Amino acid sequence: MTVHSGPVVDSRPEPVRPDARRLLGIDFGGTKMAVAVADAQGRILRSQRVPTHAGRGAAQALDRALELAGRLVSDVGGSLAAAGIASPGVVRDDGIDLAPNVPGWERLRLADAVRAALPVSLVEVGNDLNAAALAELRLGALRDADPGLVVGLGTGVATALTVAGTVVAGHRGAAGEIAYAVTGADWPADPHDVMLEAVFSGRALDLFAADLGLTGGAEELCRHAERPGPARVALLARVDELARHLATCCLLVDPRRVVLVGGVARNDLVRELLAERLTAVLPHRPDVVLSTFADDAALLGAVTMAGEALAAHR
């Protein structure tokens, strides 16, 4: 499948009316944040990506993203009708659970912050991978596939399940949080020591690359793993652990298609190894494909969230 470098931007000139309705999408991530403004049909008019600077804390990241959103909305013109926000973790009205990568993120009230900073009252907030799954359902690889499984391999690792045209959030909104899956042969006293995200994720691969003296993080580790040596042995062990959990997910829901999203997912070797392992053990192998949206699935999902919220509000 073709991989696009960014969201499609509608470059056709459009006379801007003061009452032209706009949609805002924001995708917060542990490494980057992306903001887009779209027309009422969801066609993206302006978008920009900026680093999160996670080590500096949640407040500065949120402030910079909202400032950028305000500038883009002003540049495009028109009236902001709805906003969709994609965030790591399990989003509640009064905070966010399971989002450890940005200090202080758990204390944010994203919907309230957006309403306070921007002229919009209709704000939908959801998990970032669920937003990516919504984009795949409406615009991408899951339009003709049910059930579907979206696997996020970026800074962290997670899955999202789609059934009958909807994203399954779960009882507490935590469906698909396989980052917390237990790894290894022994049952641990502290599960955080052996959780899957500590074994396979962009952050985990970055740390292991540094242990091997590689300065290019996960990307350089995967490049070295293309030939025999310590990097390949380590990567194979980590892919095997991930594949075990994904095989269980596939056995549970029998997806027609598995869509891989995120920076690590774009590595050819990682995708080939995962597909080989799933093929070897599953009695009914799903299609395993790379998202057509590169890093922008969650951003497009956020815009889609805004559009669907607006449609429901009419």
Tab-separated table of C-alpha atoms in Angstrom:
chain	number	residue	atom	x	y	z
A	1	MET	CA	0.000	0.000	0.000
A	2	THR	CA	1.158	3.544	-0.666
A	3	VAL	CA	2.377	5.491	2.345
A	4	HIS	CA	1.570	9.204	2.317
A	5	SER	CA	3.961	11.604	4.042
A	6	GLY	CA	1.156	13.647	5.579
A	7	PRO	CA	-2.551	14.389	5.520
A	8	VAL	CA	-4.106	15.411	2.240
A	9	VAL	CA	-4.402	19.193	2.095
A	10	ASP	CA	-7.131	20.638	-0.106
A	11	SER	CA	-5.250	23.219	-2.160
A	12	ARG	CA	-8.254	24.430	-4.167
A	13	PRO	CA	-9.003	28.107	-3.515
A	14	GLU	CA	-12.130	28.633	-1.470
A	15	PRO	CA	-13.759	32.003	-0.827
A	16	VAL	CA	-13.860	32.304	2.939
A	17	ARG	CA	-17.181	33.343	4.432
A	18	PRO	CA	-17.270	34.480	8.047
A	19	ASP	CA	-19.819	31.735	8.759
A	20	ALA	CA	-17.841	28.968	6.979
A	21	ARG	CA	-17.714	26.088	9.452
A	22	ARG	CA	-14.344	24.581	10.326
A	23	LEU	CA	-13.256	21.415	12.081
A	24	LEU	CA	-10.186	21.205	14.289
A	25	GLY	CA	-8.158	18.062	14.915
A	26	ILE	CA	-5.290	17.706	17.393
A	27	ASP	CA	-3.208	14.558	17.845
A	28	PHE	CA	-1.105	14.554	21.002
A	29	GLY	CA	1.759	12.067	21.084
A	30	GLY	CA	4.761	11.326	23.238
A	31	THR	CA	7.134	12.505	20.508
A	32	LYS	CA	5.124	14.883	18.331
A	33	MET	CA	1.870	16.808	18.232
A	34	ALA	CA	-0.082	17.433	15.039
A	35	VAL	CA	-2.800	20.021	14.426
A	36	ALA	CA	-5.134	20.299	11.429
A	37	VAL	CA	-8.000	22.553	10.386
A	38	ALA	CA	-10.530	21.162	7.923
A	39	ASP	CA	-13.695	22.293	6.216
A	40	ALA	CA	-17.076	20.932	7.276
A	41	GLN	CA	-16.642	17.950	4.910
A	42	GLY	CA	-13.391	16.952	6.609
A	43	ARG	CA	-11.024	18.140	3.859
A	44	ILE	CA	-7.868	19.344	5.538
A	45	LEU	CA	-7.003	22.954	4.740
A	46	ARG	CA	-3.968	23.507	6.966
A	47	SER	CA	-1.877	21.193	9.129
A	48	GLN	CA	1.361	21.366	11.078
A	49	ARG	CA	3.409	19.061	13.293
A	50	VAL	CA	5.582	20.177	16.236
A	51	PRO	CA	7.679	18.262	18.791
A	52	THR	CA	6.075	17.434	22.133
A	53	HIS	CA	9.217	17.999	24.258
A	54	ALA	CA	7.784	15.462	26.692
A	55	GLY	CA	10.507	15.967	29.268
A	56	ARG	CA	9.355	19.557	29.775
A	57	GLY	CA	5.966	18.391	31.016
A	58	ALA	CA	2.337	18.384	29.965
A	59	ALA	CA	1.457	22.046	30.486
A	60	GLN	CA	3.888	23.435	27.922
A	61	ALA	CA	2.896	20.804	25.360
A	62	LEU	CA	-0.789	21.600	25.733
A	63	ASP	CA	-0.195	25.359	25.616
A	64	ARG	CA	1.910	25.147	22.458
A	65	ALA	CA	-0.577	22.893	20.692
A	66	LEU	CA	-3.496	25.193	21.495
A	67	GLU	CA	-1.517	28.255	20.421
A	68	LEU	CA	-0.730	26.543	17.119
A	69	ALA	CA	-4.373	25.553	16.715
A	70	GLY	CA	-5.455	29.152	17.228
A	71	ARG	CA	-3.016	30.375	14.585
A	72	LEU	CA	-4.126	27.795	12.023
A	73	VAL	CA	-7.804	28.531	12.609
A	74	SER	CA	-7.102	32.250	12.205
A	75	ASP	CA	-5.096	31.647	9.019
A	76	VAL	CA	-7.857	29.590	7.425
A	77	GLY	CA	-10.719	31.841	8.475
A	78	GLY	CA	-14.306	30.912	9.122
A	79	SER	CA	-16.007	29.728	12.274
A	80	LEU	CA	-14.719	26.831	14.377
A	81	ALA	CA	-17.671	24.437	14.737
A	82	ALA	CA	-16.196	21.363	16.432
A	83	ALA	CA	-12.897	19.931	17.650
A	84	GLY	CA	-11.608	16.381	17.924
A	85	ILE	CA	-8.706	15.619	20.248
A	86	ALA	CA	-6.657	12.405	20.176
A	87	SER	CA	-4.628	11.671	23.299
A	88	PRO	CA	-2.570	8.805	24.664
A	89	GLY	CA	-4.200	6.880	27.474
A	90	VAL	CA	-7.736	6.490	28.761
A	91	VAL	CA	-9.423	9.875	28.721
A	92	ARG	CA	-11.803	10.858	31.530
A	93	ASP	CA	-13.571	14.166	32.101
A	94	ASP	CA	-11.278	14.931	35.042
A	95	GLY	CA	-7.995	13.407	33.865
A	96	ILE	CA	-6.232	10.769	31.822
A	97	ASP	CA	-5.132	7.280	32.863
A	98	LEU	CA	-2.351	5.123	31.394
A	99	ALA	CA	-0.406	7.934	29.737
A	100	PRO	CA	3.031	7.872	31.425
A	101	ASN	CA	5.197	9.266	28.634
A	102	VAL	CA	4.545	12.986	29.320
A	103	PRO	CA	4.877	14.043	32.972
A	104	GLY	CA	1.665	15.578	34.258
A	105	TRP	CA	-0.522	14.343	31.394
A	106	GLU	CA	-2.765	12.476	33.840
A	107	ARG	CA	-3.902	15.784	35.370
A	108	LEU	CA	-5.072	17.407	32.139
A	109	ARG	CA	-8.711	18.108	31.328
A	110	LEU	CA	-8.334	18.340	27.588
A	111	ALA	CA	-11.895	19.206	26.589
A	112	ASP	CA	-12.074	22.013	29.156
A	113	ALA	CA	-8.679	23.349	28.058
A	114	VAL	CA	-9.718	23.443	24.397
A	115	ARG	CA	-12.978	25.235	25.199
A	116	ALA	CA	-11.126	27.782	27.349
A	117	ALA	CA	-8.505	28.541	24.691
A	118	LEU	CA	-10.552	28.451	21.487
A	119	PRO	CA	-13.994	29.648	20.340
A	120	VAL	CA	-15.580	26.194	20.263
A	121	SER	CA	-17.955	24.388	22.616
A	122	LEU	CA	-18.346	21.063	20.785
A	123	VAL	CA	-15.222	19.073	21.719
A	124	GLU	CA	-14.738	15.300	21.453
A	125	VAL	CA	-11.722	13.711	23.140
A	126	GLY	CA	-10.597	10.097	22.725
A	127	ASN	CA	-7.674	7.708	22.772
A	128	ASP	CA	-5.180	8.336	19.972
A	129	LEU	CA	-5.101	4.792	18.604
A	130	ASN	CA	-8.895	4.614	18.703
A	131	ALA	CA	-8.857	7.818	16.654
A	132	ALA	CA	-6.462	6.159	14.196
A	133	ALA	CA	-8.815	3.175	13.995
A	134	LEU	CA	-11.722	5.523	13.240
A	135	ALA	CA	-9.721	7.029	10.373
A	136	GLU	CA	-9.031	3.538	9.020
A	137	LEU	CA	-12.743	2.703	9.270
A	138	ARG	CA	-13.977	5.810	7.488
A	139	LEU	CA	-11.114	6.594	5.121
A	140	GLY	CA	-8.559	3.806	5.034
A	141	ALA	CA	-7.779	0.111	5.136
A	142	LEU	CA	-10.756	-1.003	7.247
A	143	ARG	CA	-13.550	0.390	5.089
A	144	ASP	CA	-14.163	-3.091	3.664
A	145	ALA	CA	-12.825	-5.200	6.559
A	146	ASP	CA	-14.768	-6.369	9.599
A	147	PRO	CA	-13.624	-7.035	12.262
A	148	GLY	CA	-10.427	-5.010	12.079
A	149	LEU	CA	-7.418	-4.704	14.349
A	150	VAL	CA	-5.199	-1.616	14.383
A	151	VAL	CA	-1.762	-2.034	15.945
A	152	GLY	CA	0.100	1.089	16.993
A	153	LEU	CA	3.888	0.737	17.001
A	154	GLY	CA	5.224	4.171	17.856
A	155	THR	CA	6.590	5.639	21.058
A	156	GLY	CA	4.483	2.982	22.807
A	157	VAL	CA	2.498	-0.052	21.707
A	158	ALA	CA	-1.269	-0.589	21.692
A	159	THR	CA	-4.134	-2.038	19.677
A	160	ALA	CA	-7.616	-0.901	18.720
A	161	LEU	CA	-10.494	-3.150	17.712
A	162	THR	CA	-13.197	-2.258	15.184
A	163	VAL	CA	-16.441	-4.210	14.876
A	164	ALA	CA	-19.447	-3.449	12.655
A	165	GLY	CA	-18.232	0.027	11.768
A	166	THR	CA	-17.435	1.166	15.305
A	167	VAL	CA	-14.344	1.322	17.487
A	168	VAL	CA	-14.685	-0.854	20.594
A	169	ALA	CA	-13.647	1.264	23.575
A	170	GLY	CA	-14.285	-1.276	26.340
A	171	HIS	CA	-15.939	-0.885	29.744
A	172	ARG	CA	-13.502	1.774	30.984
A	173	GLY	CA	-12.212	2.944	27.623
A	174	ALA	CA	-9.100	0.794	28.019
A	175	ALA	CA	-9.697	-1.862	25.354
A	176	GLY	CA	-6.523	-2.703	23.454
A	177	GLU	CA	-4.007	-1.461	26.041
A	178	ILE	CA	-1.633	-4.362	25.372
A	179	ALA	CA	1.292	-2.242	26.543
A	180	TYR	CA	0.450	-3.678	29.980
A	181	ALA	CA	0.510	-7.313	28.832
A	182	VAL	CA	2.799	-9.534	30.927
A	183	THR	CA	5.901	-10.876	29.185
A	184	GLY	CA	8.429	-13.563	30.093
A	185	ALA	CA	8.088	-17.084	31.486
A	186	ASP	CA	7.647	-16.254	35.183
A	187	TRP	CA	4.744	-14.478	36.823
A	188	PRO	CA	6.205	-11.173	38.044
A	189	ALA	CA	6.069	-9.604	41.481
A	190	ASP	CA	5.953	-6.204	39.757
A	191	PRO	CA	4.216	-6.330	36.355
A	192	HIS	CA	5.724	-3.002	35.318
A	193	ASP	CA	9.104	-4.718	35.100
A	194	VAL	CA	7.937	-7.073	32.359
A	195	MET	CA	5.121	-5.208	30.606
A	196	LEU	CA	5.114	-5.512	26.822
A	197	GLU	CA	5.844	-1.816	26.248
A	198	ALA	CA	9.153	-2.260	28.080
A	199	VAL	CA	10.062	-5.030	25.634
A	200	PHE	CA	8.704	-3.755	22.316
A	201	SER	CA	7.938	-0.109	21.619
A	202	GLY	CA	9.753	2.770	19.998
A	203	ARG	CA	10.979	3.905	23.388
A	204	ALA	CA	12.160	0.401	24.365
A	205	LEU	CA	14.010	-0.046	21.072
A	206	ASP	CA	15.627	3.379	21.473
A	207	LEU	CA	16.929	2.381	24.903
A	208	PHE	CA	18.259	-0.943	23.666
A	209	ALA	CA	19.954	0.751	20.726
A	210	ALA	CA	21.732	3.030	23.181
A	211	ASP	CA	22.851	-0.027	25.185
A	212	LEU	CA	24.485	-1.343	22.004
A	213	GLY	CA	26.230	1.970	21.425
A	214	LEU	CA	23.949	2.975	18.547
A	215	THR	CA	23.066	6.658	18.472
A	216	GLY	CA	20.239	6.489	15.923
A	217	GLY	CA	17.635	4.871	18.186
A	218	ALA	CA	15.107	2.314	16.961
A	219	GLU	CA	15.692	3.191	13.316
A	220	GLU	CA	19.409	2.425	13.510
A	221	LEU	CA	18.772	-0.716	15.572
A	222	CYS	CA	16.454	-2.065	12.862
A	223	ARG	CA	18.982	-1.197	10.189
A	224	HIS	CA	21.731	-3.131	11.997
A	225	ALA	CA	19.279	-6.022	12.522
A	226	GLU	CA	19.115	-6.624	8.780
A	227	ARG	CA	22.360	-8.599	9.113
A	228	PRO	CA	23.525	-11.192	11.685
A	229	GLY	CA	24.732	-9.842	14.996
A	230	PRO	CA	23.594	-8.696	18.456
A	231	ALA	CA	21.105	-6.179	17.075
A	232	ARG	CA	19.321	-8.850	15.038
A	233	VAL	CA	19.218	-11.324	17.939
A	234	ALA	CA	17.733	-8.681	20.224
A	235	LEU	CA	15.203	-7.421	17.693
A	236	LEU	CA	14.040	-10.956	16.859
A	237	ALA	CA	13.456	-11.708	20.540
A	238	ARG	CA	11.406	-8.542	20.929
A	239	VAL	CA	9.376	-9.102	17.767
A	240	ASP	CA	8.677	-12.658	18.940
A	241	GLU	CA	7.247	-11.332	22.214
A	242	LEU	CA	5.038	-8.837	20.409
A	243	ALA	CA	3.913	-11.464	17.899
A	244	ARG	CA	2.787	-13.807	20.703
A	245	HIS	CA	0.419	-11.162	22.025
A	246	LEU	CA	-0.835	-10.158	18.593
A	247	ALA	CA	-1.479	-13.811	17.764
A	248	THR	CA	-3.650	-14.051	20.876
A	249	CYS	CA	-5.525	-10.905	19.845
A	250	CYS	CA	-6.145	-12.415	16.410
A	251	LEU	CA	-7.326	-15.727	17.879
A	252	LEU	CA	-9.757	-13.857	20.124
A	253	VAL	CA	-11.414	-11.596	17.532
A	254	ASP	CA	-10.565	-13.264	14.152
A	255	PRO	CA	-9.931	-9.956	12.326
A	256	ARG	CA	-10.187	-9.790	8.572
A	257	ARG	CA	-7.371	-7.258	8.441
A	258	VAL	CA	-4.603	-6.020	10.749
A	259	VAL	CA	-3.429	-2.455	10.093
A	260	LEU	CA	-0.034	-1.350	11.397
A	261	VAL	CA	0.457	2.340	12.217
A	262	GLY	CA	3.283	4.385	13.726
A	263	GLY	CA	6.943	5.049	13.124
A	264	VAL	CA	8.249	1.589	14.057
A	265	ALA	CA	5.557	-0.026	11.878
A	266	ARG	CA	7.048	1.637	8.812
A	267	ASN	CA	10.203	-0.460	9.129
A	268	ASP	CA	10.116	-3.166	6.459
A	269	LEU	CA	11.970	-5.726	8.579
A	270	VAL	CA	9.630	-5.354	11.566
A	271	ARG	CA	6.559	-5.778	9.351
A	272	GLU	CA	8.021	-8.798	7.550
A	273	LEU	CA	8.960	-10.511	10.804
A	274	LEU	CA	5.524	-9.911	12.328
A	275	ALA	CA	3.713	-11.177	9.240
A	276	GLU	CA	5.913	-14.292	9.112
A	277	ARG	CA	5.235	-15.126	12.738
A	278	LEU	CA	1.484	-14.615	12.500
A	279	THR	CA	1.372	-16.720	9.350
A	280	ALA	CA	3.266	-19.520	11.083
A	281	VAL	CA	0.919	-19.890	14.066
A	282	LEU	CA	-2.560	-18.678	13.087
A	283	PRO	CA	-5.009	-21.152	11.562
A	284	HIS	CA	-6.712	-18.264	9.736
A	285	ARG	CA	-4.258	-15.486	8.938
A	286	PRO	CA	-5.657	-11.961	8.481
A	287	ASP	CA	-4.305	-9.521	5.944
A	288	VAL	CA	-1.451	-7.565	7.520
A	289	VAL	CA	-1.057	-4.124	5.921
A	290	LEU	CA	0.629	-0.810	6.597
A	291	SER	CA	-1.620	2.195	7.127
A	292	THR	CA	-1.801	4.529	4.145
A	293	PHE	CA	-1.670	7.500	6.512
A	294	ALA	CA	1.905	7.196	7.829
A	295	ASP	CA	1.977	9.248	11.047
A	296	ASP	CA	-1.335	10.988	10.400
A	297	ALA	CA	-3.971	8.326	11.102
A	298	ALA	CA	-4.737	9.680	14.579
A	299	LEU	CA	-4.857	13.268	13.297
A	300	LEU	CA	-7.292	12.323	10.546
A	301	GLY	CA	-9.253	10.384	13.136
A	302	ALA	CA	-9.409	13.473	15.343
A	303	VAL	CA	-10.809	15.506	12.443
A	304	THR	CA	-13.291	12.693	11.769
A	305	MET	CA	-14.331	12.738	15.446
A	306	ALA	CA	-15.045	16.455	15.133
A	307	GLY	CA	-17.049	15.956	11.947
A	308	GLU	CA	-19.146	13.142	13.374
A	309	ALA	CA	-19.781	15.133	16.553
A	310	LEU	CA	-20.975	18.065	14.455
A	311	ALA	CA	-23.238	15.839	12.359
A	312	ALA	CA	-24.778	14.316	15.496
A	313	HIS	CA	-25.311	17.768	17.006
A	314	ARG	CA	-27.384	19.103	14.132
